[in-house]
């Protein structure tokens, strides 16, 4: 009898104990590419995988700028699959040091451009990542990743 009650109790807990606080995939914005600028705070323009356009945000930290970009669209922004970041060369040390402590993979490709926002707007992130990765596989170019740039300092 005790075993039947225990099994029934576990079954009830499994049926009614849901995942109320879980974040659904449809509630997230997955970042593919990011333009990051630093001038007494961070400004980001995020290009999403699903071509929803761009999310813009500002904040004292990179994390705050990303969060603010998501808030303006009612989505939680996920940067863990970011393939490429575009930054200005003269801001690279401050930005890359901050990215190491974020969800962005240190294997993420880094592109230097004087106008990161314009670069992200005008270029297809997926196509650029494929070209850069292909050149690395062929041995004609070495991909610049966050990890590689920091290790080469």
PDB file of C-alpha atoms in Angstrom:
ATOM      1  CA  UNK A   1       0.000   0.000   0.000  1.00  0.00           C
ATOM      2  CA  UNK A   2       2.812   2.407   0.890  1.00  0.00           C
ATOM      3  CA  UNK A   3       4.514   1.703  -2.432  1.00  0.00           C
ATOM      4  CA  UNK A   4       1.313   2.470  -4.363  1.00  0.00           C
ATOM      5  CA  UNK A   5       0.902   5.767  -2.490  1.00  0.00           C
ATOM      6  CA  UNK A   6       4.534   6.679  -3.133  1.00  0.00           C
ATOM      7  CA  UNK A   7       4.216   5.900  -6.854  1.00  0.00           C
ATOM      8  CA  UNK A   8       0.960   7.874  -7.041  1.00  0.00           C
ATOM      9  CA  UNK A   9       2.606  10.802  -5.252  1.00  0.00           C
ATOM     10  CA  UNK A  10       5.555  10.825  -7.625  1.00  0.00           C
ATOM     11  CA  UNK A  11       3.221  10.603 -10.633  1.00  0.00           C
ATOM     12  CA  UNK A  12       1.176  13.555  -9.391  1.00  0.00           C
ATOM     13  CA  UNK A  13       4.321  15.623  -8.813  1.00  0.00           C
ATOM     14  CA  UNK A  14       5.553  14.846 -12.322  1.00  0.00           C
ATOM     15  CA  UNK A  15       2.220  15.703 -13.906  1.00  0.00           C
ATOM     16  CA  UNK A  16       1.580  18.935 -12.051  1.00  0.00           C
ATOM     17  CA  UNK A  17       5.105  20.089 -11.281  1.00  0.00           C
ATOM     18  CA  UNK A  18       5.824  21.929 -14.476  1.00  0.00           C
ATOM     19  CA  UNK A  19       8.516  24.101 -15.875  1.00  0.00           C
ATOM     20  CA  UNK A  20       6.857  27.418 -15.103  1.00  0.00           C
ATOM     21  CA  UNK A  21      10.032  29.440 -15.042  1.00  0.00           C
ATOM     22  CA  UNK A  22      11.596  27.955 -18.162  1.00  0.00           C
ATOM     23  CA  UNK A  23      12.423  30.283 -21.033  1.00  0.00           C
ATOM     24  CA  UNK A  24      10.975  29.113 -24.348  1.00  0.00           C
ATOM     25  CA  UNK A  25      13.092  29.191 -27.503  1.00  0.00           C
ATOM     26  CA  UNK A  26      10.561  31.481 -29.168  1.00  0.00           C
ATOM     27  CA  UNK A  27      11.148  34.003 -26.360  1.00  0.00           C
ATOM     28  CA  UNK A  28      14.844  34.226 -27.126  1.00  0.00           C
ATOM     29  CA  UNK A  29      16.773  36.164 -29.726  1.00  0.00           C
ATOM     30  CA  UNK A  30      19.853  34.227 -30.905  1.00  0.00           C
ATOM     31  CA  UNK A  31      22.714  36.508 -31.950  1.00  0.00           C
ATOM     32  CA  UNK A  32      24.674  35.613 -35.069  1.00  0.00           C
ATOM     33  CA  UNK A  33      26.802  38.748 -35.421  1.00  0.00           C
ATOM     34  CA  UNK A  34      27.447  41.787 -33.286  1.00  0.00           C
ATOM     35  CA  UNK A  35      28.835  45.262 -33.802  1.00  0.00           C
ATOM     36  CA  UNK A  36      30.348  46.460 -30.540  1.00  0.00           C
ATOM     37  CA  UNK A  37      31.577  49.967 -29.840  1.00  0.00           C
ATOM     38  CA  UNK A  38      33.065  51.276 -26.634  1.00  0.00           C
ATOM     39  CA  UNK A  39      33.088  54.932 -25.650  1.00  0.00           C
ATOM     40  CA  UNK A  40      32.474  55.427 -21.938  1.00  0.00           C
ATOM     41  CA  UNK A  41      30.037  52.526 -22.154  1.00  0.00           C
ATOM     42  CA  UNK A  42      28.987  49.907 -24.682  1.00  0.00           C
ATOM     43  CA  UNK A  43      26.831  50.282 -27.762  1.00  0.00           C
ATOM     44  CA  UNK A  44      25.778  47.110 -29.571  1.00  0.00           C
ATOM     45  CA  UNK A  45      23.956  46.295 -32.775  1.00  0.00           C
ATOM     46  CA  UNK A  46      23.009  42.634 -32.813  1.00  0.00           C
ATOM     47  CA  UNK A  47      22.244  40.659 -35.988  1.00  0.00           C
ATOM     48  CA  UNK A  48      20.015  37.692 -35.282  1.00  0.00           C
ATOM     49  CA  UNK A  49      20.025  34.219 -36.842  1.00  0.00           C
ATOM     50  CA  UNK A  50      16.377  34.356 -37.842  1.00  0.00           C
ATOM     51  CA  UNK A  51      16.730  37.583 -39.820  1.00  0.00           C
ATOM     52  CA  UNK A  52      14.402  39.486 -37.494  1.00  0.00           C
ATOM     53  CA  UNK A  53      16.551  42.506 -38.171  1.00  0.00           C
ATOM     54  CA  UNK A  54      18.784  44.212 -35.660  1.00  0.00           C
ATOM     55  CA  UNK A  55      18.578  44.804 -31.935  1.00  0.00           C
ATOM     56  CA  UNK A  56      20.302  47.904 -30.569  1.00  0.00           C
ATOM     57  CA  UNK A  57      21.327  48.523 -26.991  1.00  0.00           C
ATOM     58  CA  UNK A  58      23.512  50.671 -24.762  1.00  0.00           C
ATOM     59  CA  UNK A  59      24.875  50.095 -21.299  1.00  0.00           C
ATOM     60  CA  UNK A  60      27.758  50.594 -18.913  1.00  0.00           C
ATOM     61  CA  UNK A  61      28.818  46.984 -19.537  1.00  0.00           C
ATOM     62  CA  UNK A  62      28.540  44.722 -22.560  1.00  0.00           C
ATOM     63  CA  UNK A  63      26.092  42.512 -20.673  1.00  0.00           C
ATOM     64  CA  UNK A  64      23.875  45.494 -19.845  1.00  0.00           C
ATOM     65  CA  UNK A  65      23.914  46.724 -23.468  1.00  0.00           C
ATOM     66  CA  UNK A  66      22.854  43.262 -24.703  1.00  0.00           C
ATOM     67  CA  UNK A  67      20.119  43.013 -22.084  1.00  0.00           C
ATOM     68  CA  UNK A  68      18.810  46.466 -23.035  1.00  0.00           C
ATOM     69  CA  UNK A  69      18.770  45.459 -26.703  1.00  0.00           C
ATOM     70  CA  UNK A  70      16.543  42.516 -25.845  1.00  0.00           C
ATOM     71  CA  UNK A  71      14.243  44.496 -23.576  1.00  0.00           C
ATOM     72  CA  UNK A  72      13.295  46.831 -26.410  1.00  0.00           C
ATOM     73  CA  UNK A  73      11.922  43.790 -28.275  1.00  0.00           C
ATOM     74  CA  UNK A  74      10.582  41.797 -25.332  1.00  0.00           C
ATOM     75  CA  UNK A  75      13.094  38.997 -25.827  1.00  0.00           C
ATOM     76  CA  UNK A  76      15.913  37.444 -23.860  1.00  0.00           C
ATOM     77  CA  UNK A  77      19.080  37.770 -25.947  1.00  0.00           C
ATOM     78  CA  UNK A  78      21.368  34.720 -26.140  1.00  0.00           C
ATOM     79  CA  UNK A  79      24.951  35.395 -27.271  1.00  0.00           C
ATOM     80  CA  UNK A  80      26.334  31.876 -26.783  1.00  0.00           C
ATOM     81  CA  UNK A  81      26.190  31.029 -30.514  1.00  0.00           C
ATOM     82  CA  UNK A  82      27.557  34.343 -31.803  1.00  0.00           C
ATOM     83  CA  UNK A  83      29.753  33.635 -34.822  1.00  0.00           C
ATOM     84  CA  UNK A  84      31.295  37.049 -35.454  1.00  0.00           C
ATOM     85  CA  UNK A  85      31.924  40.314 -33.652  1.00  0.00           C
ATOM     86  CA  UNK A  86      32.971  43.507 -35.385  1.00  0.00           C
ATOM     87  CA  UNK A  87      34.935  46.086 -33.416  1.00  0.00           C
ATOM     88  CA  UNK A  88      37.261  49.034 -33.969  1.00  0.00           C
ATOM     89  CA  UNK A  89      40.947  48.120 -33.720  1.00  0.00           C
ATOM     90  CA  UNK A  90      41.660  50.931 -31.245  1.00  0.00           C
ATOM     91  CA  UNK A  91      38.902  49.646 -28.898  1.00  0.00           C
ATOM     92  CA  UNK A  92      39.847  45.982 -29.153  1.00  0.00           C
ATOM     93  CA  UNK A  93      41.658  45.529 -25.818  1.00  0.00           C
ATOM     94  CA  UNK A  94      38.794  46.860 -23.690  1.00  0.00           C
ATOM     95  CA  UNK A  95      36.104  45.039 -25.675  1.00  0.00           C
ATOM     96  CA  UNK A  96      37.862  41.681 -25.975  1.00  0.00           C
ATOM     97  CA  UNK A  97      38.764  41.646 -22.284  1.00  0.00           C
ATOM     98  CA  UNK A  98      35.106  42.160 -21.410  1.00  0.00           C
ATOM     99  CA  UNK A  99      33.910  39.481 -23.873  1.00  0.00           C
ATOM    100  CA  UNK A 100      36.041  36.806 -22.222  1.00  0.00           C
ATOM    101  CA  UNK A 101      33.752  36.981 -19.196  1.00  0.00           C
ATOM    102  CA  UNK A 102      30.544  36.792 -21.245  1.00  0.00           C
ATOM    103  CA  UNK A 103      28.626  33.968 -22.908  1.00  0.00           C
ATOM    104  CA  UNK A 104      30.267  34.596 -26.286  1.00  0.00           C
ATOM    105  CA  UNK A 105      32.570  31.756 -27.303  1.00  0.00           C
ATOM    106  CA  UNK A 106      36.249  32.670 -27.366  1.00  0.00           C
ATOM    107  CA  UNK A 107      36.330  30.899 -30.743  1.00  0.00           C
ATOM    108  CA  UNK A 108      34.091  33.629 -32.181  1.00  0.00           C
ATOM    109  CA  UNK A 109      35.571  35.380 -35.252  1.00  0.00           C
ATOM    110  CA  UNK A 110      36.710  38.975 -34.743  1.00  0.00           C
ATOM    111  CA  UNK A 111      36.612  41.476 -37.600  1.00  0.00           C
ATOM    112  CA  UNK A 112      38.156  44.942 -37.280  1.00  0.00           C
ATOM    113  CA  UNK A 113      36.423  47.842 -39.028  1.00  0.00           C
ATOM    114  CA  UNK A 114      36.247  51.578 -38.391  1.00  0.00           C
ATOM    115  CA  UNK A 115      32.432  51.510 -38.577  1.00  0.00           C
ATOM    116  CA  UNK A 116      31.298  48.243 -36.931  1.00  0.00           C
ATOM    117  CA  UNK A 117      27.582  49.069 -37.123  1.00  0.00           C
ATOM    118  CA  UNK A 118      27.688  49.783 -40.848  1.00  0.00           C
ATOM    119  CA  UNK A 119      29.773  46.643 -41.436  1.00  0.00           C
ATOM    120  CA  UNK A 120      27.216  44.409 -39.692  1.00  0.00           C
ATOM    121  CA  UNK A 121      24.335  46.090 -41.501  1.00  0.00           C
ATOM    122  CA  UNK A 122      25.862  45.779 -44.964  1.00  0.00           C
ATOM    123  CA  UNK A 123      27.401  42.297 -44.811  1.00  0.00           C
ATOM    124  CA  UNK A 124      25.899  38.828 -44.566  1.00  0.00           C
ATOM    125  CA  UNK A 125      27.352  37.346 -41.371  1.00  0.00           C
ATOM    126  CA  UNK A 126      26.815  33.739 -42.417  1.00  0.00           C
ATOM    127  CA  UNK A 127      28.500  34.268 -45.779  1.00  0.00           C
ATOM    128  CA  UNK A 128      31.502  36.025 -44.199  1.00  0.00           C
ATOM    129  CA  UNK A 129      31.944  33.292 -41.591  1.00  0.00           C
ATOM    130  CA  UNK A 130      31.855  30.649 -44.348  1.00  0.00           C
ATOM    131  CA  UNK A 131      34.450  32.540 -46.427  1.00  0.00           C
ATOM    132  CA  UNK A 132      36.805  33.094 -43.483  1.00  0.00           C
ATOM    133  CA  UNK A 133      36.461  29.487 -42.271  1.00  0.00           C
ATOM    134  CA  UNK A 134      37.052  28.186 -45.817  1.00  0.00           C
ATOM    135  CA  UNK A 135      40.215  30.260 -46.175  1.00  0.00           C
ATOM    136  CA  UNK A 136      41.475  28.912 -42.873  1.00  0.00           C
ATOM    137  CA  UNK A 137      40.791  25.312 -43.961  1.00  0.00           C
ATOM    138  CA  UNK A 138      42.693  25.974 -47.207  1.00  0.00           C
ATOM    139  CA  UNK A 139      45.587  27.498 -45.274  1.00  0.00           C
ATOM    140  CA  UNK A 140      45.352  30.868 -47.030  1.00  0.00           C
ATOM    141  CA  UNK A 141      44.224  32.825 -43.994  1.00  0.00           C
ATOM    142  CA  UNK A 142      44.272  32.416 -40.251  1.00  0.00           C
ATOM    143  CA  UNK A 143      40.967  33.139 -38.562  1.00  0.00           C
ATOM    144  CA  UNK A 144      41.158  35.840 -35.876  1.00  0.00           C
ATOM    145  CA  UNK A 145      39.186  34.613 -32.887  1.00  0.00           C
ATOM    146  CA  UNK A 146      38.820  36.228 -29.490  1.00  0.00           C
ATOM    147  CA  UNK A 147      41.038  33.499 -28.010  1.00  0.00           C
ATOM    148  CA  UNK A 148      43.743  33.835 -30.655  1.00  0.00           C
ATOM    149  CA  UNK A 149      43.931  37.622 -30.397  1.00  0.00           C
ATOM    150  CA  UNK A 150      44.163  37.561 -26.604  1.00  0.00           C
ATOM    151  CA  UNK A 151      46.806  34.796 -26.664  1.00  0.00           C
ATOM    152  CA  UNK A 152      48.886  36.714 -29.231  1.00  0.00           C
ATOM    153  CA  UNK A 153      49.126  39.880 -27.122  1.00  0.00           C
TER     154      UNK A 153
END
